CSV table of C-alpha atoms in Angstrom, one decimal:
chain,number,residue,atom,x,y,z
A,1,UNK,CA,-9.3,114.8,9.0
A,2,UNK,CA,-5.7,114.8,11.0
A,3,UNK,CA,-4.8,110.9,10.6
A,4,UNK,CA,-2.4,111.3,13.3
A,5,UNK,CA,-5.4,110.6,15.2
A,6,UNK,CA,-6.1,107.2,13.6
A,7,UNK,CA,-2.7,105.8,15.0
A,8,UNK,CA,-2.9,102.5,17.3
A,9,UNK,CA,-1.5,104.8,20.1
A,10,UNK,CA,-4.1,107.7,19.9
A,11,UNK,CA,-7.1,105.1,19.3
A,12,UNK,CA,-6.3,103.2,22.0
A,13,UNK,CA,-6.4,105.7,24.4
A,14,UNK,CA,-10.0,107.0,22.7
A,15,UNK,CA,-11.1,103.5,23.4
A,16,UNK,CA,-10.0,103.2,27.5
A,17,UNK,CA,-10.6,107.1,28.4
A,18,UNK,CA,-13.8,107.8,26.3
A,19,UNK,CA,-15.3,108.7,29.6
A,20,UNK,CA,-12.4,110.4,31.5
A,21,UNK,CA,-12.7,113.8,32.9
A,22,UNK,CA,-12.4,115.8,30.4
A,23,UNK,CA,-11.0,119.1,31.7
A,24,UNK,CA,-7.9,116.7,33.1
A,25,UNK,CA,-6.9,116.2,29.3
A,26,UNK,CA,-7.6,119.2,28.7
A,27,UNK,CA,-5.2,120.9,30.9
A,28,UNK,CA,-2.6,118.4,30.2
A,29,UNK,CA,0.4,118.5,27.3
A,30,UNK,CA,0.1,116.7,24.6
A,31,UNK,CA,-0.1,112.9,25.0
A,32,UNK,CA,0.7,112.4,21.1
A,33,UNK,CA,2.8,114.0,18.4
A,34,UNK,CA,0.3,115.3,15.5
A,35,UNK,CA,-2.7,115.9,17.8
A,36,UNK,CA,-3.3,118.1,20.2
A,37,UNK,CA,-5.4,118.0,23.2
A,38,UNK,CA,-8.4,119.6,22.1
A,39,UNK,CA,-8.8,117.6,19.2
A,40,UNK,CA,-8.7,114.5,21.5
A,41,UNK,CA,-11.1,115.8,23.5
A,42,UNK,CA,-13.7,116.6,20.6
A,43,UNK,CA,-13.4,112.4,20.0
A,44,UNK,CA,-13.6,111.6,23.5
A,45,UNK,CA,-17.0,113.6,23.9
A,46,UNK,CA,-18.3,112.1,20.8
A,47,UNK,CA,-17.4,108.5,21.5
A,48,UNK,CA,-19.2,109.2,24.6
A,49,UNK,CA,-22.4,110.4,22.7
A,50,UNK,CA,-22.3,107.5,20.3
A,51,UNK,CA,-22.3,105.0,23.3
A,52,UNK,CA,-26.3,104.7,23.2
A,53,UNK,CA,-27.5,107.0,20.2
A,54,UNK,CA,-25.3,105.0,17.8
A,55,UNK,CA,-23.7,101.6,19.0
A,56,UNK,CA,-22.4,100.4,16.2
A,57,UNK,CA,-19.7,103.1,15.8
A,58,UNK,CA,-19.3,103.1,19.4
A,59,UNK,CA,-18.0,99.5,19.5
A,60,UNK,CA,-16.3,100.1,15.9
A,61,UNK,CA,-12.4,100.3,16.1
A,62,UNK,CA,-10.7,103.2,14.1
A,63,UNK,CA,-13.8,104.7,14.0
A,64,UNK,CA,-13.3,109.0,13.3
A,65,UNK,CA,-15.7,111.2,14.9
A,66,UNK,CA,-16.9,114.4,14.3
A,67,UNK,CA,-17.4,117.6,16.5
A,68,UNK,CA,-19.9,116.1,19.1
A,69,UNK,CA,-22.2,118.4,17.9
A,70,UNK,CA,-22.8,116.9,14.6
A,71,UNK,CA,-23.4,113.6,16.8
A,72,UNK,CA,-26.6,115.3,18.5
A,73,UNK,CA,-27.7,116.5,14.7
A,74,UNK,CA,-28.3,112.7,14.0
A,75,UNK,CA,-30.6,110.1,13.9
A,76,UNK,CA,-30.1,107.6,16.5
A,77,UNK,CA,-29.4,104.1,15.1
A,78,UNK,CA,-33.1,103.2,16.3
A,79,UNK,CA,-34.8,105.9,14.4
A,80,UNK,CA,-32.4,105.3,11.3
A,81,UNK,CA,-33.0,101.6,10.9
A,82,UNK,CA,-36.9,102.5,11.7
A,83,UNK,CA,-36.7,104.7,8.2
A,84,UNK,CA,-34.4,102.3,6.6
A,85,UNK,CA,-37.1,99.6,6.5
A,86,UNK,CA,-40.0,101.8,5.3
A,87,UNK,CA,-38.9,102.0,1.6
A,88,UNK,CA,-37.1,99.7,-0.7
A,89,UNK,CA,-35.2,100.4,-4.0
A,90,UNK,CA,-32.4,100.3,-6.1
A,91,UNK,CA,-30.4,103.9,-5.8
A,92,UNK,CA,-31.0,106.4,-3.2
A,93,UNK,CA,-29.3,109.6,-3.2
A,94,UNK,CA,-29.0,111.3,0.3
A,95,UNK,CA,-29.4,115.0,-0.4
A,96,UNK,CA,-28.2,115.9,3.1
A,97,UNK,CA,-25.9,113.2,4.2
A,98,UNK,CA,-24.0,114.9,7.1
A,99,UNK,CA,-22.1,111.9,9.5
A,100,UNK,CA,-24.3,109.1,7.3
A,101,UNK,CA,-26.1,107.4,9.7
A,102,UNK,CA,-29.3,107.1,7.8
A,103,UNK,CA,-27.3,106.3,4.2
A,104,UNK,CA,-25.6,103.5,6.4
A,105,UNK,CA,-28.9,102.0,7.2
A,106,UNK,CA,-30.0,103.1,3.6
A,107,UNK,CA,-27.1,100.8,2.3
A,108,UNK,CA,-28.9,97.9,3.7
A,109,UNK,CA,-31.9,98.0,1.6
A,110,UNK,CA,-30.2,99.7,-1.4
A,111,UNK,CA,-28.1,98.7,-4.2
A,112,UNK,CA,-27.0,102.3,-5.0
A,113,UNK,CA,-26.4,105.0,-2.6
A,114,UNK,CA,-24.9,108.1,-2.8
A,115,UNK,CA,-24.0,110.7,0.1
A,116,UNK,CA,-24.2,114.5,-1.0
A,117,UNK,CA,-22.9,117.2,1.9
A,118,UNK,CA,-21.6,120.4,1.6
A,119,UNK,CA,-19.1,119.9,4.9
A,120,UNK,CA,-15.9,119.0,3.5
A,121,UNK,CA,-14.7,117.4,6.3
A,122,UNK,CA,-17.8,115.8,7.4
A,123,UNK,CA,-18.2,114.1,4.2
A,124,UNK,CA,-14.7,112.8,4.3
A,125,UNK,CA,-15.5,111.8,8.1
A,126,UNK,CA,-18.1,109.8,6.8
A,127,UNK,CA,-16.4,108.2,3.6
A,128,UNK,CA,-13.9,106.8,6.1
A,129,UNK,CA,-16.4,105.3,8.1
A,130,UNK,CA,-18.2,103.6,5.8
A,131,UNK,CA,-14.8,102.0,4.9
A,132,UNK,CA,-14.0,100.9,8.6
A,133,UNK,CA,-17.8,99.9,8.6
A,134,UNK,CA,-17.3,97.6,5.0
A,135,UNK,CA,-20.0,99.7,3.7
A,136,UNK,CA,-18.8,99.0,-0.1
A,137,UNK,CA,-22.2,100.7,-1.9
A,138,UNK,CA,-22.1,104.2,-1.1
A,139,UNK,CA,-20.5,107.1,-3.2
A,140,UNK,CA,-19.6,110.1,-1.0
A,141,UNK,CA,-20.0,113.6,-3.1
A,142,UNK,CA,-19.1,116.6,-1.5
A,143,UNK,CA,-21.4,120.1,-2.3
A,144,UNK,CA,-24.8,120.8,-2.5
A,145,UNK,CA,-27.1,117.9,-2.6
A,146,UNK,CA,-29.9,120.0,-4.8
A,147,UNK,CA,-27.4,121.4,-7.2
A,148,UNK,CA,-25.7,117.9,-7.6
A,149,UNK,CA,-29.3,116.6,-8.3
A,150,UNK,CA,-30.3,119.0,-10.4
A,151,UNK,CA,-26.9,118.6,-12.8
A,152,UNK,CA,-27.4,115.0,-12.6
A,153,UNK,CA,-28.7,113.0,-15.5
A,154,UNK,CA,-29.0,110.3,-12.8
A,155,UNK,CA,-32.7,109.0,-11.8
A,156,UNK,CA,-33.5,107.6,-8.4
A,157,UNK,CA,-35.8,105.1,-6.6
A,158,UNK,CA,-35.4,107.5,-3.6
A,159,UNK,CA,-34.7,110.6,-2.7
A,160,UNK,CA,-34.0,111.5,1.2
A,161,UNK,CA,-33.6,115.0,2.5
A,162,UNK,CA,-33.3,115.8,6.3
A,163,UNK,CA,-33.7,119.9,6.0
A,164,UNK,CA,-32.0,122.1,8.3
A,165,UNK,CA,-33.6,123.9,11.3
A,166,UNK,CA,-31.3,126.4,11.3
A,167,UNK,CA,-31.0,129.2,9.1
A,168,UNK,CA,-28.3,131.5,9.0
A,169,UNK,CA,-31.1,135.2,9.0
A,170,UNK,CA,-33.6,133.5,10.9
A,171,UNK,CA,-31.9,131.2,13.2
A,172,UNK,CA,-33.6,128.0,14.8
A,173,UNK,CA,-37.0,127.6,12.5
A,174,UNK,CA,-40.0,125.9,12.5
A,175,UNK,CA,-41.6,126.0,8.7
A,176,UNK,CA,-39.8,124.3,6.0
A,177,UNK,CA,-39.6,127.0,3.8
A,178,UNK,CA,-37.4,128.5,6.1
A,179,UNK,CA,-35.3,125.3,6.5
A,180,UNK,CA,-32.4,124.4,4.2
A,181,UNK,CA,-32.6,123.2,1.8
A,182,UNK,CA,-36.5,124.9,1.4
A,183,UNK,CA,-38.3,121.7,0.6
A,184,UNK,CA,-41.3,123.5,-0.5
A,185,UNK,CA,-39.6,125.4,-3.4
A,186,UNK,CA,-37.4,122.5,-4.6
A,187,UNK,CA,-40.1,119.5,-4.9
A,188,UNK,CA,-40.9,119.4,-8.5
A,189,UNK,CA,-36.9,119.6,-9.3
A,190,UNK,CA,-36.9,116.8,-6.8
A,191,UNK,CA,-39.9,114.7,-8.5
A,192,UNK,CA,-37.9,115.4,-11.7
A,193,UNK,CA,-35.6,113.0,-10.7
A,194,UNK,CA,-37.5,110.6,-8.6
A,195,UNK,CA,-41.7,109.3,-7.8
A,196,UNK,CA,-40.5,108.7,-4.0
A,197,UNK,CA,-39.6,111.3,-1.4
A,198,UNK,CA,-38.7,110.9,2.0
A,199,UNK,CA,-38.5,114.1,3.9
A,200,UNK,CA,-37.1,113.9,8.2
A,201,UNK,CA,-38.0,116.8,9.7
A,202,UNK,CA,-38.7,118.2,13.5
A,203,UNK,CA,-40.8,117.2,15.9
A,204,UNK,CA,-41.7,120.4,16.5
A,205,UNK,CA,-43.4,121.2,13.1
A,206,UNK,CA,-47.0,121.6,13.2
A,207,UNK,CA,-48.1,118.5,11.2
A,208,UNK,CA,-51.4,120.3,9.5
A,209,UNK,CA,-48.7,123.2,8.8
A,210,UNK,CA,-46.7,120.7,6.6
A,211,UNK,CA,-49.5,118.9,4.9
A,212,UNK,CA,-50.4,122.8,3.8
A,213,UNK,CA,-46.2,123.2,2.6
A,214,UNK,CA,-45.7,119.6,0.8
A,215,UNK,CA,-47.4,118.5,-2.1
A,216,UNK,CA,-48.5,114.4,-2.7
A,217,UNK,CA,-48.1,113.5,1.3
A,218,UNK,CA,-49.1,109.5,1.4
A,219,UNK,CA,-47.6,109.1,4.6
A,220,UNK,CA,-46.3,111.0,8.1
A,221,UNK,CA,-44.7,109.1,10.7
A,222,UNK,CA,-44.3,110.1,14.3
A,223,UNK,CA,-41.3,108.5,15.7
A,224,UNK,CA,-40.7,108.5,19.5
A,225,UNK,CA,-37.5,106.6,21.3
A,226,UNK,CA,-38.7,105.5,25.1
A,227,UNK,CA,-41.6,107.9,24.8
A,228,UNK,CA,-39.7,111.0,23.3
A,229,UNK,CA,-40.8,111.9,19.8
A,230,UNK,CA,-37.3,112.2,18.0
A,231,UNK,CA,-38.7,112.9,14.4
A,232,UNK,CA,-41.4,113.1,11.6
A,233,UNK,CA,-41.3,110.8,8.6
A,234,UNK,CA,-43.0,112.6,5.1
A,235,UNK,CA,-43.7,109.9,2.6
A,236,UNK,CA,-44.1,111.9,-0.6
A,237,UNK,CA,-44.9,109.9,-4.2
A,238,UNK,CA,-45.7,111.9,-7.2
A,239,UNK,CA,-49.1,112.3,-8.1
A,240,UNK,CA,-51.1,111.1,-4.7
A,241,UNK,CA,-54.1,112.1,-4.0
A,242,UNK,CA,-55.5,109.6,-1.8
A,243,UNK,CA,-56.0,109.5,1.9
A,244,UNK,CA,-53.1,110.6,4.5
A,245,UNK,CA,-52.0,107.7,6.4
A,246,UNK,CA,-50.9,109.0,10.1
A,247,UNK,CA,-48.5,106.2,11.7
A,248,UNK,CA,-47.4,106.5,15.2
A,249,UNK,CA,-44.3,104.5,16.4
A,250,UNK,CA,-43.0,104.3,20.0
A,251,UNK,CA,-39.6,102.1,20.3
A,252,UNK,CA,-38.8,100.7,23.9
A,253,UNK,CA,-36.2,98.4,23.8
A,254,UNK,CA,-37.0,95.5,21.4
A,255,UNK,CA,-40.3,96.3,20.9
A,256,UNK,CA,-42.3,98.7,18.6
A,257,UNK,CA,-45.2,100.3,19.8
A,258,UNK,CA,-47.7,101.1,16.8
A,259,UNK,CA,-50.8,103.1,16.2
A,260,UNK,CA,-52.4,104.1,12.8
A,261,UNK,CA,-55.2,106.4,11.7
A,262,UNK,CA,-56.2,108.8,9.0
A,263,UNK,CA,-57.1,112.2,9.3
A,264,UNK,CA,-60.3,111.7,7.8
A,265,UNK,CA,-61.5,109.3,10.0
A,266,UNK,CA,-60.1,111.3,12.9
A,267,UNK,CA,-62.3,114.2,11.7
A,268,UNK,CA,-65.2,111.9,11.5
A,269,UNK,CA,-65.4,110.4,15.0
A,270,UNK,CA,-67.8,112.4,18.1
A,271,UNK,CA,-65.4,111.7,21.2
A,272,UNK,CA,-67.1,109.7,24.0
A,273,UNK,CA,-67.1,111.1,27.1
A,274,UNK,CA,-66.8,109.9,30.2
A,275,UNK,CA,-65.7,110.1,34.7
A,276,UNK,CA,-62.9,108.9,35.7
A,277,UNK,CA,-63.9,104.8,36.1
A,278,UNK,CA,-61.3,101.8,37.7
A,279,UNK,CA,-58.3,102.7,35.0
A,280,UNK,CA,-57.0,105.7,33.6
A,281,UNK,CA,-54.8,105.8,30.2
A,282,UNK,CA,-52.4,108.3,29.0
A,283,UNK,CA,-51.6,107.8,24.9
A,284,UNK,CA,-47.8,107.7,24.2
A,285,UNK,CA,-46.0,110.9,23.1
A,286,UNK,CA,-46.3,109.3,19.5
A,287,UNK,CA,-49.7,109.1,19.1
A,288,UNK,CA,-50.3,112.6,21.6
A,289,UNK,CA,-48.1,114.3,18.6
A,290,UNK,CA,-50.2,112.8,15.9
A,291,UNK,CA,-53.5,114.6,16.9
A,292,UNK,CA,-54.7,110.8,16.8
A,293,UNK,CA,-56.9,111.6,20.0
A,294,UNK,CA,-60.4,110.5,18.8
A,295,UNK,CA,-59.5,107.7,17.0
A,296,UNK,CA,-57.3,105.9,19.9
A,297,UNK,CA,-60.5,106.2,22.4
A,298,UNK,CA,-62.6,105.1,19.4
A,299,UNK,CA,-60.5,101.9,18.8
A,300,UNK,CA,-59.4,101.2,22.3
A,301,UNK,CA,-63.0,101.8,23.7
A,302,UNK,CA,-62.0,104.2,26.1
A,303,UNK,CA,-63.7,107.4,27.4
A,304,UNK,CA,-62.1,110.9,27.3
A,305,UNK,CA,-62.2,113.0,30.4
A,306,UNK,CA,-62.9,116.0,28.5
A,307,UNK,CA,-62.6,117.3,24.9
A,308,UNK,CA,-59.2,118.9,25.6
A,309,UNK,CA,-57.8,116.6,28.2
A,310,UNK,CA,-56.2,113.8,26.1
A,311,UNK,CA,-56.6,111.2,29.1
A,312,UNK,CA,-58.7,107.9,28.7
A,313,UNK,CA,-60.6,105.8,31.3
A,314,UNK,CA,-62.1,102.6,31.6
A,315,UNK,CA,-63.6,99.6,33.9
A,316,UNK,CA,-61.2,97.3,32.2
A,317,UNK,CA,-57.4,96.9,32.3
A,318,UNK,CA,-56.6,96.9,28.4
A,319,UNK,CA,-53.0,96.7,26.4
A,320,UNK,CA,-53.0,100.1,25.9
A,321,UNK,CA,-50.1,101.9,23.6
A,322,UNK,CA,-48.8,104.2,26.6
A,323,UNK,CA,-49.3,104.6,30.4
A,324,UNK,CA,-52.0,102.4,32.5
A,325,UNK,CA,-52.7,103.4,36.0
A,326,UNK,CA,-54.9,102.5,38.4
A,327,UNK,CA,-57.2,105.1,39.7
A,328,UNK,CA,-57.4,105.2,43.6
A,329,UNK,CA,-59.1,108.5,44.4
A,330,UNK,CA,-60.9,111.5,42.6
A,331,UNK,CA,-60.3,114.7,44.4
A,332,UNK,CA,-61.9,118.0,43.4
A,333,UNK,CA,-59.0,120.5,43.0
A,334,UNK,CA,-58.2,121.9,46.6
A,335,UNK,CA,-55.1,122.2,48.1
A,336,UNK,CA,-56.6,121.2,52.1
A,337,UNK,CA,-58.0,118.3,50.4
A,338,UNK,CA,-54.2,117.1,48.8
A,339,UNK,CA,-52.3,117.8,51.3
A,340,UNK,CA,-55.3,115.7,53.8
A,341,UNK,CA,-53.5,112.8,51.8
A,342,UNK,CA,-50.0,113.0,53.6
A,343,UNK,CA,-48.5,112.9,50.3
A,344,UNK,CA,-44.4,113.8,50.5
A,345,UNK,CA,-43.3,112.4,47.5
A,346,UNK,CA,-45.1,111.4,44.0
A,347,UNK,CA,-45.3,112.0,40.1
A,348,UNK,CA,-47.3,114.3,39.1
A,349,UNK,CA,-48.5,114.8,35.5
A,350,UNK,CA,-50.9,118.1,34.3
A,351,UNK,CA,-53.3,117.6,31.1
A,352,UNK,CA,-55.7,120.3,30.3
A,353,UNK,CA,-54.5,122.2,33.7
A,354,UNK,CA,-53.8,125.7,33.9
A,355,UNK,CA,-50.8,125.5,36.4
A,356,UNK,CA,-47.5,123.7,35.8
A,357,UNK,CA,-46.0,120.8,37.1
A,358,UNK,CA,-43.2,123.2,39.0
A,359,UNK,CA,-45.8,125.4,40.6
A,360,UNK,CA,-47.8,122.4,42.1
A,361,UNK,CA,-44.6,121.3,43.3
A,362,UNK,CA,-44.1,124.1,45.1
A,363,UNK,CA,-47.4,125.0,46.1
A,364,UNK,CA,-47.6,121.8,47.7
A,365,UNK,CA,-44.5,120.9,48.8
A,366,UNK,CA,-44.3,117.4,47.0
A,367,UNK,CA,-41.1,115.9,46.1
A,368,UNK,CA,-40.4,114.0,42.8
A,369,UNK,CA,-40.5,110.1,42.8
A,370,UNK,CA,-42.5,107.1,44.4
A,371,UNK,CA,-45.0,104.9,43.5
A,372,UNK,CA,-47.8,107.3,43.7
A,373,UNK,CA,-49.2,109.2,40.6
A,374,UNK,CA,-50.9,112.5,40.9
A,375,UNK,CA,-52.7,113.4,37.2
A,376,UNK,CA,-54.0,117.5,37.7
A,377,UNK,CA,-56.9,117.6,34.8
A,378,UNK,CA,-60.4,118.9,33.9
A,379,UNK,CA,-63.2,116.1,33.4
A,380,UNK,CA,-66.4,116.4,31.8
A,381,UNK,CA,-68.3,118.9,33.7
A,382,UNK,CA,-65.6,121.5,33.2
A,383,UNK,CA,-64.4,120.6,37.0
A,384,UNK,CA,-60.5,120.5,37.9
A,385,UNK,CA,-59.8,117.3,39.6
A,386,UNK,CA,-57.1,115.7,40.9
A,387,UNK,CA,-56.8,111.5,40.4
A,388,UNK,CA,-54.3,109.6,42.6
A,389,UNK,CA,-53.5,106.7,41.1
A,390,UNK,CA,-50.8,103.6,40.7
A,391,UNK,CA,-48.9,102.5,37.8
A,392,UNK,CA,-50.0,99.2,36.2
């Protein structure tokens, strides 16, 4: 850390010109003795980053931040204090603690935490923010979070571990034996030390693949922020055999979006079929992640359009987690029939469609935006349709 850059002068300026042009600074001399431009820069892109993802550091004076990169590595406050409130304990140790986001929510719920990282200077970053935050419960340890646990006579309630996707042979992974630390290999050291594991890992791992890597899975939450799936929450406790839970969260706002199932009742339920009827419902990115597809026509008695098409209809307008249209029109897929419409500008959304949104685009000549919704899909009888429709 360079404290010149915590002087009143320096973080006043962070504060007023977080979202200046940065190339102007750039190109600038010096504005301060003991820092030089680029290192301003690197905290003026990262205030910048922090404005939404993490508020509380945004609005925090004297707050030190990182290379903005490590800012788009984290959870977002939303998705931290989502995982803060699953579990509850006494200690905690955070095996890969990078800027400390989820130990700060953590903290909350916690008597004990402690922070392990192997970035010297991120770890320090963090200490001093959790000092400017009056965060008073956390020990910061710098070095590898599975050695330290390992040499440790300590015992904790919880241990969290947010593996990296990138590894240094293979590059950006997708298994979390490839990941580091490698989850898989490392879970009975880990369950020496703890019953309770929570494991954050991407939303782009296959959930069936990591059922197959982990051992004891109780829980897997799908996590989406304004209908983006951000992450996937592991709940591991040692010695579980009973059923997977599968719990889908969308966050909008204030509100929480939730749908729950288990695979085995997933596995269990025939899919109703059924033609497009008065509404049309499209299942959140959550619960479309989740494989939940059965179970959220079985529970919200809605039809599917076909096996593969993950699109829902009904006579009756129902509180649906996700999108609610209105269907207008059915059209068999033809392009003299669409363009018959005098359509210029509208949304259009493929499921179960063998051409992309881009080429339709094109193909057509539609521009993006309106009121009108065009859904490209296959219904029952195997048949490419087209529905127009309005958002409800």
């Amino acid at each position: 850390m360079n404290e010149s850059i915590l002087k009143s002068g320096v973080q006043d300026f962070i504060k007023n010109n977080w979202d200046t042009d940065i190339v102007s600074v750039l190109l600038k001399k010096s504005f301060f003795d003991g820092v030089g431009q680029k290192e301003l820069v690197e905290q003026l892109e990262a205030k910048k980053k922090c404005r939404y993802k993490l508020p509380s550091w945004f609005n925090t004076p004297k707050i030190y931040y990182p290379k903005k990169l490590h800012i788009e590595q984290t959870s977002s406050e939303a998705t931290a204090e989502y995982k803060a409130d699953l579990i509850r304990g006494k200690s905690l140790l955070d095996i890969t603690g990078g800027l400390g986001v989820d130990s700060y929510f953590f903290s909350k719920k916690f008597d004990d935490i402690i922070h392990c990282e192997m970035n010297e200077k991120l770890s320090e970053i963090a200490a001093h923010n959790f000092k400017v935050l009056e965060v008073k419960n956390t020990a910061f340890k710098i070095g590898d979070g599975i050695k330290f646990l390992k040499n440790s006579d300590l015992k904790f309630d919880w241990v969290f571990v947010d593996p990296s996707r990138r590894n240094e042979v293979k590059g950006k992974v997708f298994l979390l034996q490839d990941c580091l630390p490698n989850i898989p290999d490392e879970l009975d050291a880990i369950f020496r030390k703890t019953k309770n594991i929570l494991v954050k890992t991407s939303p782009l791992l296959d959930i069936s693949q990591g059922i197959s890597e982990l051992e004891f899975v109780k829980e897997i939450h799908v996590v989406a922020v304004k209908n983006e799936v951000k992450e996937l929450l592991w709940i591991l406790e040692k010695g579980y055999q009973g059923e997977v839970a599968i719990k889908t969260v969308n966050l909008v706002k204030d509100k929480e979006h939730h749908f729950d199932f288990t695979l085995s009742t997933e596995k269990g339920i025939v899919a109703e079929l059924g033609l497009p009827g008065t509404y049309l419902y499209e299942p959140n990115a959550a619960i479309l992640k989740s494989g939940g597809f059965k179970s959220i026509g079985k529970t919200m008695g809605v039809k599917k359009l076909h096996e593969h098409s993950h699109l829902y209809t009904a006579d009756r307008l129902l509180d649906f987690p996700g999108r609610r249209f209105k269907i207008q029109n059915v059209l068999t897929y033809n392009k003299k029939k669409l363009q018959q419409l005098e359509l210029t500008k509208v949304n259009i959304t493929t499921r179960n469609f063998p051409e992309s949104v881009a080429s339709l685009r094109q193909k057509l000549k539609l521009k993006d935006g309106g009121d009108t919704y065009l859904l490209f899909t296959t219904d029952l009888n195997n048949q490419r349709v087209v529905i127009k429709c309005q958002k409800v």
